[in-house]
The first five atom37 places (N, CA, C, CB, O) and aatype in JSON, in Angstrom:
{
  "aatype": [20, 20, 20, 20, 20, 20, 20, 20, 20, 20, 20, 20, 20, 20, 20, 20, 20, 20, 20, 20, 20, 20, 20, 20, 20, 20, 20, 20, 20, 20, 20, 20, 20, 20, 20, 20, 20, 20, 20, 20, 20, 20, 20, 20, 20, 20, 20, 20, 20, 20, 20, 20, 20, 20, 20, 20, 20, 20, 20, 20, 20, 20, 20, 20, 20, 20, 20, 20, 20, 20, 20, 20, 20, 20, 20, 20, 20, 20, 20, 20, 20, 20, 20, 20, 20, 20, 20, 20, 20, 20, 20, 20, 20, 20, 20, 20, 20, 20, 20, 20, 20, 20, 20, 20, 20, 20, 20, 20, 20, 20, 20, 20, 20, 20],
  "atom_mask": [
    [1, 1, 1, 1, 1],
    [1, 1, 1, 1, 1],
    [1, 1, 1, 1, 1],
    [1, 1, 1, 1, 1],
    [1, 1, 1, 1, 1],
    [1, 1, 1, 1, 1],
    [1, 1, 1, 1, 1],
    [1, 1, 1, 1, 1],
    [1, 1, 1, 1, 1],
    [1, 1, 1, 1, 1],
    [1, 1, 1, 1, 1],
    [1, 1, 1, 1, 1],
    [1, 1, 1, 1, 1],
    [1, 1, 1, 1, 1],
    [1, 1, 1, 1, 1],
    [1, 1, 1, 1, 1],
    [1, 1, 1, 1, 1],
    [1, 1, 1, 1, 1],
    [1, 1, 1, 1, 1],
    [1, 1, 1, 1, 1],
    [1, 1, 1, 1, 1],
    [1, 1, 1, 1, 1],
    [1, 1, 1, 1, 1],
    [1, 1, 1, 1, 1],
    [1, 1, 1, 1, 1],
    [1, 1, 1, 1, 1],
    [1, 1, 1, 1, 1],
    [1, 1, 1, 1, 1],
    [1, 1, 1, 1, 1],
    [1, 1, 1, 1, 1],
    [1, 1, 1, 1, 1],
    [1, 1, 1, 1, 1],
    [1, 1, 1, 1, 1],
    [1, 1, 1, 1, 1],
    [1, 1, 1, 1, 1],
    [1, 1, 1, 1, 1],
    [1, 1, 1, 1, 1],
    [1, 1, 1, 1, 1],
    [1, 1, 1, 1, 1],
    [1, 1, 1, 1, 1],
    [1, 1, 1, 1, 1],
    [1, 1, 1, 1, 1],
    [1, 1, 1, 1, 1],
    [1, 1, 1, 1, 1],
    [1, 1, 1, 1, 1],
    [1, 1, 1, 1, 1],
    [1, 1, 1, 1, 1],
    [1, 1, 1, 1, 1],
    [1, 1, 1, 1, 1],
    [1, 1, 1, 1, 1],
    [1, 1, 1, 1, 1],
    [1, 1, 1, 1, 1],
    [1, 1, 1, 1, 1],
    [1, 1, 1, 1, 1],
    [1, 1, 1, 1, 1],
    [1, 1, 1, 1, 1],
    [1, 1, 1, 1, 1],
    [1, 1, 1, 1, 1],
    [1, 1, 1, 1, 1],
    [1, 1, 1, 1, 1],
    [1, 1, 1, 1, 1],
    [1, 1, 1, 1, 1],
    [1, 1, 1, 1, 1],
    [1, 1, 1, 1, 1],
    [1, 1, 1, 1, 1],
    [1, 1, 1, 1, 1],
    [1, 1, 1, 1, 1],
    [1, 1, 1, 1, 1],
    [1, 1, 1, 1, 1],
    [1, 1, 1, 1, 1],
    [1, 1, 1, 1, 1],
    [1, 1, 1, 1, 1],
    [1, 1, 1, 1, 1],
    [1, 1, 1, 1, 1],
    [1, 1, 1, 1, 1],
    [1, 1, 1, 1, 1],
    [1, 1, 1, 1, 1],
    [1, 1, 1, 1, 1],
    [1, 1, 1, 1, 1],
    [1, 1, 1, 1, 1],
    [1, 1, 1, 1, 1],
    [1, 1, 1, 1, 1],
    [1, 1, 1, 1, 1],
    [1, 1, 1, 1, 1],
    [1, 1, 1, 1, 1],
    [1, 1, 1, 1, 1],
    [1, 1, 1, 1, 1],
    [1, 1, 1, 1, 1],
    [1, 1, 1, 1, 1],
    [1, 1, 1, 1, 1],
    [1, 1, 1, 1, 1],
    [1, 1, 1, 1, 1],
    [1, 1, 1, 1, 1],
    [1, 1, 1, 1, 1],
    [1, 1, 1, 1, 1],
    [1, 1, 1, 1, 1],
    [1, 1, 1, 1, 1],
    [1, 1, 1, 1, 1],
    [1, 1, 1, 1, 1],
    [1, 1, 1, 1, 1],
    [1, 1, 1, 1, 1],
    [1, 1, 1, 1, 1],
    [1, 1, 1, 1, 1],
    [1, 1, 1, 1, 1],
    [1, 1, 1, 1, 1],
    [1, 1, 1, 1, 1],
    [1, 1, 1, 1, 1],
    [1, 1, 1, 1, 1],
    [1, 1, 1, 1, 1],
    [1, 1, 1, 1, 1],
    [1, 1, 1, 1, 1],
    [1, 1, 1, 1, 1],
    [1, 1, 1, 1, 1],
    [1, 1, 1, 1, 1]
  ],
  "atom_positions": [
    [[0.9, -1.19, 0.1], [0.05, 0.04, 0.11], [0.95, 1.41, -0.22], [-0.67, 0.16, 1.61], [2.13, 1.48, 0.1]],
    [[0.49, 2.11, -0.65], [1.23, 3.11, -1.01], [1.27, 4.26, 0.42], [0.56, 3.68, -2.45], [0.97, 3.82, 1.52]],
    [[1.57, 5.37, 0.29], [2.03, 6.43, 1.68], [0.16, 6.83, 1.64], [3.65, 8.32, 1.23], [-0.76, 6.96, 2.46]],
    [[0.34, 6.89, 0.37], [-1.3, 7.92, 0.24], [-2.36, 7.31, 0.66], [-1.87, 8.35, -1.27], [-3.33, 8.04, 0.89]],
    [[-2.5, 5.92, 0.87], [-3.41, 5.22, 1.67], [-3.53, 5.05, 2.81], [-3.48, 4.38, 1.46], [-4.47, 4.36, 3.2]],
    [[-2.78, 5.51, 3.56], [-2.79, 6.22, 4.9], [-3.06, 7.27, 4.85], [-1.81, 6.27, 5.57], [-2.24, 8.07, 4.43]],
    [[-4.42, 7.71, 5.31], [-4.55, 8.8, 5.42], [-5.87, 9.53, 6.55], [-4.57, 9.03, 4.1], [-6.58, 10.52, 6.41]],
    [[-5.77, 8.55, 7.6], [-6.54, 8.99, 8.73], [-5.89, 8.37, 10.14], [-8.1, 8.53, 8.49], [-5.67, 7.18, 10.39]],
    [[-5.68, 9.37, 10.87], [-4.57, 9.77, 12.0], [-6.05, 9.0, 13.01], [-3.89, 12.03, 12.25], [-7.27, 9.14, 13.06]],
    [[-4.75, 7.95, 13.85], [-5.7, 7.22, 15.14], [-4.41, 7.17, 16.05], [-6.6, 5.36, 14.82], [-3.24, 7.35, 15.73]],
    [[-4.83, 6.95, 16.95], [-4.0, 6.9, 18.39], [-4.2, 5.93, 19.05], [-4.22, 7.87, 19.33], [-5.36, 5.58, 19.23]],
    [[-3.2, 5.25, 19.56], [-3.25, 3.58, 19.75], [-2.56, 3.5, 21.44], [-2.01, 2.56, 18.28], [-1.36, 3.48, 21.7]],
    [[-3.54, 3.46, 22.3], [-3.48, 3.35, 23.74], [-3.44, 1.87, 24.32], [-4.68, 4.08, 24.29], [-3.84, 0.89, 23.68]],
    [[-2.8, 1.81, 25.81], [-3.03, 1.21, 25.98], [-3.54, 1.39, 27.89], [-2.2, 0.57, 25.25], [-3.49, 2.43, 28.54]],
    [[-4.02, -0.09, 28.42], [-4.61, 0.36, 29.61], [-3.17, -0.71, 30.64], [-6.74, -0.17, 29.73], [-2.91, -1.91, 30.67]],
    [[-2.66, 0.33, 31.23], [-1.74, 0.23, 32.42], [-2.43, -0.05, 33.71], [-0.96, 1.48, 32.59], [-3.61, 0.26, 33.89]],
    [[-1.49, -0.8, 34.87], [-2.1, -0.52, 36.26], [-1.19, 0.52, 37.03], [-2.23, -1.93, 37.14], [0.03, 0.39, 37.04]],
    [[-2.06, 1.94, 37.93], [-1.34, 2.62, 38.21], [-1.45, 2.72, 39.43], [-1.34, 3.48, 37.61], [-2.57, 3.15, 39.72]],
    [[-0.67, 2.49, 40.5], [-0.53, 2.89, 42.09], [-1.89, 3.75, 42.39], [1.01, 3.95, 42.45], [-2.17, 3.65, 41.2]],
    [[-2.88, 4.43, 42.87], [-3.89, 4.92, 43.45], [-3.23, 5.65, 44.76], [-4.96, 3.82, 43.69], [-3.9, 6.59, 45.18]],
    [[-1.79, 5.29, 45.6], [-2.03, 6.03, 46.33], [-2.24, 6.03, 47.84], [-2.71, 6.33, 45.84], [-1.85, 6.82, 48.69]],
    [[-3.3, 4.4, 47.97], [-4.24, 3.92, 48.82], [-3.17, 2.64, 49.05], [-5.92, 3.68, 48.18], [-3.44, 2.05, 50.09]],
    [[-2.46, 2.29, 48.61], [-2.07, 0.7, 48.83], [-2.61, -0.44, 47.45], [-2.99, 0.17, 50.46], [-2.07, -1.49, 47.12]],
    [[-3.81, 0.21, 46.86], [-4.16, -0.58, 45.39], [-3.93, -0.19, 44.25], [-5.36, -0.8, 45.15], [-2.94, 0.51, 44.04]],
    [[-4.84, -0.56, 43.18], [-4.09, -0.1, 41.82], [-5.18, 0.05, 41.54], [-3.13, -0.9, 40.84], [-6.08, -0.33, 42.29]],
    [[-5.49, 0.88, 39.91], [-6.14, 1.73, 39.0], [-5.78, 1.17, 37.56], [-5.69, 3.24, 39.23], [-4.74, 0.74, 37.06]],
    [[-7.13, 1.38, 37.09], [-6.72, 1.03, 35.64], [-6.64, 2.62, 34.89], [-8.02, -0.15, 34.83], [-7.59, 3.41, 34.9]],
    [[-5.24, 2.9, 34.22], [-5.09, 3.85, 33.47], [-4.61, 3.64, 32.24], [-4.49, 4.59, 34.0], [-3.84, 2.72, 31.95]],
    [[-5.3, 4.96, 31.0], [-4.98, 4.75, 29.37], [-4.25, 5.73, 29.4], [-6.12, 4.79, 28.16], [-4.48, 6.84, 29.89]],
    [[-2.61, 5.06, 28.44], [-1.53, 5.65, 28.04], [-1.47, 5.65, 26.7], [-0.47, 5.16, 28.56], [-1.88, 4.67, 26.08]],
    [[-1.03, 6.62, 26.15], [-0.92, 6.75, 24.97], [0.53, 6.68, 24.4], [-1.55, 7.83, 24.73], [1.49, 7.45, 24.54]],
    [[0.35, 5.23, 23.57], [1.79, 4.84, 23.01], [2.29, 4.91, 21.57], [1.99, 3.53, 23.29], [3.37, 4.41, 21.25]],
    [[1.38, 5.65, 20.58], [1.62, 6.68, 19.56], [0.5, 7.03, 18.69], [2.67, 6.29, 18.73], [-0.37, 6.18, 18.55]],
    [[0.4, 7.91, 18.2], [-0.23, 8.4, 17.1], [0.52, 8.18, 15.74], [-0.47, 9.78, 17.34], [1.58, 8.73, 15.47]],
    [[-0.34, 7.06, 14.68], [-0.07, 6.68, 13.56], [-0.88, 7.02, 12.3], [0.0, 5.55, 13.73], [-1.8, 7.81, 12.5]],
    [[-0.76, 6.71, 11.38], [-1.73, 7.05, 9.79], [-2.04, 5.95, 9.86], [-1.13, 7.51, 8.18], [-1.13, 5.2, 10.2]],
    [[-3.22, 5.41, 9.61], [-3.42, 3.97, 9.25], [-4.64, 4.22, 7.96], [-4.01, 2.91, 10.78], [-5.09, 5.36, 7.84]],
    [[-5.12, 3.14, 7.05], [-6.29, 3.48, 6.28], [-7.28, 2.63, 6.88], [-6.16, 3.29, 4.73], [-6.93, 1.53, 7.29]],
    [[-8.37, 2.98, 6.97], [-9.59, 2.62, 7.87], [-10.71, 2.19, 7.06], [-10.07, 3.8, 8.75], [-11.39, 3.1, 6.58]],
    [[-11.05, 1.02, 6.8], [-12.59, 0.98, 5.33], [-13.28, -0.08, 6.5], [-12.15, -0.11, 2.93], [-12.77, -0.66, 7.46]],
    [[-14.82, -0.06, 5.91], [-16.0, -0.67, 6.69], [-15.8, -2.2, 6.04], [-17.7, 0.17, 6.35], [-15.27, -2.5, 4.97]],
    [[-16.41, -3.07, 7.05], [-16.26, -3.83, 6.44], [-17.19, -4.83, 5.44], [-15.74, -4.15, 7.13], [-18.17, -5.28, 6.05]],
    [[-17.09, -5.35, 3.82], [-17.5, -5.54, 3.08], [-18.61, -6.9, 3.4], [-16.51, -5.47, 2.28], [-18.65, -7.5, 2.33]],
    [[-19.29, -7.44, 4.14], [-19.96, -8.5, 3.91], [-20.56, -9.28, 2.86], [-20.54, -8.34, 4.42], [-20.98, -10.43, 3.0]],
    [[-20.6, -8.25, 1.32], [-20.47, -9.12, 0.47], [-19.82, -9.83, -0.54], [-20.91, -8.99, 0.27], [-20.18, -10.46, -1.54]],
    [[-18.53, -9.48, 0.12], [-17.32, -9.92, -0.67], [-16.58, -10.84, -0.22], [-16.5, -9.01, -0.91], [-15.36, -10.98, -0.29]],
    [[-17.94, -11.95, 0.6], [-16.75, -12.99, 1.46], [-16.99, -12.98, 3.06], [-14.97, -12.37, 1.22], [-17.0, -14.03, 3.71]],
    [[-17.11, -12.2, 3.42], [-16.62, -11.46, 4.84], [-17.86, -12.45, 5.91], [-16.96, -9.17, 4.82], [-18.02, -12.31, 7.12]],
    [[-18.57, -13.39, 5.03], [-20.11, -13.32, 6.18], [-19.62, -14.3, 7.36], [-21.93, -14.14, 5.34], [-20.34, -14.38, 8.36]],
    [[-18.5, -14.99, 7.27], [-17.9, -15.52, 8.62], [-17.17, -14.82, 9.63], [-17.1, -16.41, 8.38], [-16.36, -15.21, 10.47]],
    [[-17.75, -13.42, 9.3], [-16.58, -12.3, 10.11], [-17.01, -12.81, 11.84], [-17.06, -10.01, 9.71], [-16.07, -12.56, 12.59]],
    [[-18.03, -13.36, 12.46], [-18.68, -13.54, 13.62], [-17.31, -14.43, 14.3], [-20.31, -14.34, 13.44], [-17.24, -14.75, 15.48]],
    [[-16.49, -14.66, 13.47], [-15.36, -16.21, 13.97], [-14.39, -15.03, 14.78], [-14.17, -17.49, 12.17], [-13.71, -15.38, 15.73]],
    [[-14.39, -13.77, 14.36], [-13.23, -12.71, 15.08], [-13.85, -12.02, 16.23], [-12.65, -11.44, 14.0], [-13.32, -11.06, 16.79]],
    [[-15.29, -12.67, 16.65], [-15.92, -11.86, 17.56], [-16.71, -10.46, 17.38], [-15.02, -11.66, 18.33], [-17.05, -9.6, 18.2]],
    [[-16.86, -10.56, 16.05], [-17.51, -9.25, 15.61], [-18.88, -9.57, 15.38], [-16.89, -8.59, 14.32], [-19.28, -10.3, 14.47]],
    [[-19.62, -8.97, 16.31], [-21.42, -9.26, 16.14], [-22.0, -8.32, 15.11], [-22.4, -8.91, 17.68], [-22.76, -8.72, 14.23]],
    [[-21.53, -6.77, 15.27], [-22.69, -6.07, 14.33], [-21.38, -5.62, 13.62], [-24.02, -4.72, 15.01], [-20.36, -5.15, 14.12]],
    [[-21.63, -5.86, 12.53], [-20.5, -5.39, 11.3], [-20.86, -4.05, 10.85], [-20.49, -6.42, 9.86], [-20.54, -3.73, 9.71]],
    [[-21.56, -3.17, 11.67], [-21.95, -1.79, 11.24], [-21.06, -0.78, 12.57], [-23.97, -1.63, 11.23], [-20.67, 0.38, 12.48]],
    [[-20.96, -1.6, 13.6], [-19.88, -0.5, 14.4], [-18.16, -1.4, 14.08], [-20.4, -0.39, 16.69], [-17.18, -1.33, 14.82]],
    [[-18.22, -1.96, 13.13], [-16.64, -2.5, 13.46], [-15.92, -2.16, 12.1], [-16.5, -4.38, 13.84], [-16.63, -2.2, 11.1]],
    [[-14.62, -1.85, 11.95], [-13.99, -1.78, 11.0], [-12.53, -2.15, 11.03], [-14.22, -0.71, 10.64], [-11.89, -2.47, 12.03]],
    [[-11.97, -2.04, 9.41], [-10.93, -2.95, 9.28], [-9.63, -2.06, 9.45], [-11.02, -3.76, 7.87], [-9.91, -1.01, 8.87]],
    [[-8.64, -1.98, 9.85], [-7.82, -0.83, 10.39], [-6.39, -1.55, 9.53], [-7.78, -0.65, 12.46], [-5.89, -2.56, 10.01]],
    [[-5.85, -0.97, 8.32], [-4.66, -1.54, 8.33], [-3.48, -0.33, 8.7], [-4.49, -2.26, 6.91], [-3.83, 0.85, 8.67]],
    [[-2.32, -0.63, 8.99], [-1.63, 0.39, 9.85], [-0.21, -0.54, 9.51], [-2.27, 0.62, 11.75], [-0.17, -1.76, 9.39]],
    [[0.99, 0.45, 9.39], [2.69, -0.04, 8.8], [2.95, -0.83, 10.19], [4.18, 1.58, 8.43], [2.81, -0.51, 11.37]],
    [[3.43, -2.09, 9.49], [4.3, -2.58, 11.14], [4.68, -2.12, 12.23], [5.34, -2.92, 11.13], [5.42, -1.17, 11.96]],
    [[4.62, -2.21, 13.12], [5.17, -1.26, 14.46], [5.96, -2.6, 15.38], [3.49, -0.32, 15.59], [5.71, -3.8, 15.26]],
    [[6.88, -2.03, 16.24], [7.21, -3.27, 17.08], [6.68, -3.34, 18.68], [8.8, -3.36, 17.08], [7.11, -3.71, 19.78]],
    [[5.49, -2.74, 18.09], [5.07, -2.95, 19.75], [3.74, -3.97, 19.8], [4.56, -1.23, 20.58], [3.01, -3.79, 18.82]],
    [[3.42, -4.68, 20.44], [2.52, -5.56, 20.6], [0.7, -5.23, 20.85], [3.14, -6.19, 21.65], [0.16, -5.1, 21.95]],
    [[-0.06, -5.16, 19.33], [-1.2, -4.2, 19.85], [-2.51, -5.04, 20.36], [-1.69, -3.14, 18.58], [-3.65, -4.58, 20.44]],
    [[-2.1, -6.45, 20.7], [-3.27, -7.23, 20.75], [-4.03, -6.46, 22.49], [-2.71, -9.25, 20.7], [-5.22, -6.47, 22.79]],
    [[-3.31, -6.09, 23.02], [-4.05, -5.73, 24.4], [-4.1, -4.46, 24.3], [-3.4, -6.12, 25.78], [-3.55, -3.83, 25.2]],
    [[-4.76, -3.67, 23.2], [-4.73, -2.14, 23.51], [-6.04, -1.53, 22.71], [-3.17, -1.37, 22.93], [-6.69, -2.52, 22.38]],
    [[-6.45, -0.83, 22.44], [-7.26, 0.19, 21.79], [-7.4, 1.04, 20.82], [-7.39, 0.72, 22.28], [-6.34, 1.05, 20.2]],
    [[-8.13, 1.75, 20.38], [-7.35, 2.89, 19.54], [-8.71, 4.06, 19.64], [-6.81, 2.3, 17.58], [-9.89, 3.8, 19.83]],
    [[-8.14, 5.26, 19.46], [-9.01, 6.24, 19.72], [-9.41, 6.72, 17.7], [-8.08, 7.62, 20.98], [-8.4, 6.4, 17.07]],
    [[-10.32, 7.22, 16.9], [-10.53, 7.42, 15.96], [-11.46, 8.62, 16.07], [-10.82, 6.38, 15.4], [-11.93, 8.64, 17.21]],
    [[-11.87, 9.56, 15.37], [-12.76, 10.67, 15.54], [-13.64, 10.49, 17.01], [-13.75, 10.72, 14.18], [-14.84, 10.33, 17.2]],
    [[-12.53, 10.57, 17.91], [-13.35, 11.02, 19.32], [-13.92, 9.44, 19.89], [-14.97, 12.33, 18.91], [-14.34, 9.44, 21.05]],
    [[-13.94, 8.18, 19.19], [-14.51, 7.29, 19.69], [-13.57, 5.91, 20.36], [-15.4, 7.03, 18.68], [-12.41, 5.74, 19.99]],
    [[-13.93, 5.39, 20.91], [-13.06, 4.22, 21.59], [-13.53, 3.0, 20.68], [-13.41, 3.94, 23.4], [-14.65, 2.56, 20.44]],
    [[-12.3, 2.61, 20.27], [-12.55, 0.97, 19.5], [-11.68, -0.07, 20.25], [-11.98, 0.87, 17.67], [-10.81, 0.35, 21.0]],
    [[-11.84, -1.28, 20.11], [-10.9, -1.68, 21.05], [-10.81, -3.31, 19.76], [-11.62, -1.79, 23.17], [-11.53, -3.79, 18.87]],
    [[-9.89, -3.53, 20.21], [-9.4, -4.62, 18.72], [-9.7, -5.52, 19.01], [-7.99, -4.93, 18.15], [-9.23, -6.03, 20.03]],
    [[-10.87, -6.31, 18.05], [-11.51, -7.44, 18.12], [-10.42, -9.06, 17.38], [-13.0, -6.98, 17.24], [-10.77, -10.23, 17.43]],
    [[-9.41, -8.61, 16.91], [-8.56, -9.69, 16.32], [-7.23, -9.4, 16.25], [-8.95, -10.03, 15.04], [-6.93, -8.21, 16.15]],
    [[-6.28, -10.28, 16.28], [-5.22, -10.49, 16.26], [-4.91, -9.68, 15.08], [-4.93, -11.78, 16.35], [-5.67, -9.55, 14.13]],
    [[-3.94, -9.23, 15.17], [-2.61, -8.3, 14.36], [-2.21, -9.09, 12.89], [-0.89, -8.29, 15.52], [-1.23, -9.83, 12.84]],
    [[-2.87, -8.91, 12.02], [-2.43, -10.46, 11.15], [-1.07, -9.28, 9.68], [-4.85, -11.68, 9.93], [-1.2, -8.26, 9.01]],
    [[-0.1, -10.22, 9.88], [0.55, -9.62, 8.29], [0.33, -9.86, 7.43], [1.57, -9.68, 7.87], [0.49, -10.98, 6.93]],
    [[-0.34, -8.5, 6.7], [-1.07, -8.7, 5.4], [0.01, -9.42, 4.05], [-1.69, -7.03, 4.95], [1.07, -9.01, 3.58]],
    [[-0.49, -10.14, 3.87], [0.54, -10.64, 2.23], [2.06, -11.14, 2.52], [0.87, -9.03, 1.0], [2.93, -11.26, 1.66]],
    [[2.2, -11.47, 4.17], [3.41, -11.75, 4.6], [4.59, -11.27, 3.79], [3.45, -13.05, 4.75], [5.58, -11.87, 3.37]],
    [[4.08, -9.61, 3.65], [5.36, -8.33, 3.83], [5.78, -8.11, 4.83], [5.15, -7.03, 3.55], [6.62, -7.22, 4.67]],
    [[5.71, -8.41, 5.94], [6.34, -7.8, 6.88], [6.58, -6.26, 7.34], [7.24, -8.24, 6.69], [7.32, -5.71, 8.16]],
    [[5.46, -5.78, 6.27], [5.68, -4.09, 6.55], [4.17, -3.54, 6.99], [6.28, -3.13, 4.92], [4.13, -2.39, 7.42]],
    [[2.8, -4.38, 6.9], [1.84, -4.14, 7.04], [1.14, -5.01, 7.72], [1.51, -3.86, 6.17], [0.99, -6.16, 7.32]],
    [[0.59, -4.53, 8.89], [-0.78, -4.57, 9.94], [-2.09, -4.57, 9.54], [-0.86, -3.48, 10.79], [-2.7, -3.5, 9.47]],
    [[-2.57, -5.55, 9.3], [-4.32, -5.5, 9.52], [-4.99, -5.95, 10.6], [-5.04, -6.25, 8.59], [-4.45, -6.88, 11.2]],
    [[-6.18, -5.48, 11.07], [-6.57, -6.05, 12.28], [-8.21, -5.41, 12.38], [-5.42, -5.6, 13.6], [-8.18, -4.43, 11.64]],
    [[-9.04, -5.48, 12.73], [-10.3, -5.37, 12.86], [-10.78, -4.99, 14.41], [-10.82, -6.62, 12.36], [-10.62, -5.63, 15.45]],
    [[-11.5, -3.56, 14.17], [-11.51, -3.05, 15.62], [-13.05, -2.43, 15.88], [-10.24, -1.81, 15.86], [-13.53, -1.8, 14.94]],
    [[-13.67, -2.54, 16.84], [-15.21, -2.59, 17.2], [-15.18, -1.55, 17.95], [-15.87, -3.86, 17.92], [-14.6, -1.56, 19.04]],
    [[-15.9, -0.34, 17.37], [-16.74, 0.54, 18.27], [-17.21, 0.76, 19.34], [-17.41, 0.64, 18.06], [-18.37, 0.35, 19.28]],
    [[-17.02, 1.18, 20.34], [-17.73, 0.69, 22.24], [-18.98, 1.62, 22.19], [-16.44, 1.33, 24.09], [-18.84, 2.77, 21.77]],
    [[-20.29, 1.13, 22.63], [-21.56, 1.75, 22.81], [-21.28, 2.6, 24.09], [-22.81, 0.66, 22.96], [-20.6, 2.49, 25.12]],
    [[-22.26, 3.64, 23.44], [-22.3, 4.58, 24.13], [-21.97, 4.26, 26.04], [-23.67, 5.12, 23.67], [-21.21, 4.87, 26.8]],
    [[-22.9, 3.06, 26.34], [-23.27, 2.67, 27.45], [-21.83, 2.32, 27.92], [-24.39, 1.6, 27.43], [-21.24, 2.67, 28.94]],
    [[-21.52, 1.74, 27.12], [-19.63, 1.27, 27.47], [-18.9, 2.23, 27.76], [-18.68, 0.66, 26.26], [-18.24, 2.18, 28.8]],
    [[-18.83, 3.32, 26.93], [-17.75, 4.24, 27.11], [-17.99, 4.86, 28.2], [-17.53, 5.14, 26.09], [-17.22, 5.73, 28.61]]
  ]
}
């Protein structure tokens, strides 16, 4: 994919445990990176009808995110795009085995979860 294909800016966050100064821990989000990505909707008519195998229930709230390969492990993270939180639903896939592009499915959290 050419560089002009990565035209959306996303933020990659990781949830970490932070001391709450009362002897316990609380979860806090820390920004790991802001990267350029290609975001597309899931097209069910092109043979993606078995998308539920990736844990996707509603394709209307899910997107396919393509980014350049990074040295970080993004399986336990989430992304922010246009002010919405998207949880990563699938393991990142090394697209076409080129070792340069990762692709994964992210699902938008509903307003009651956010």
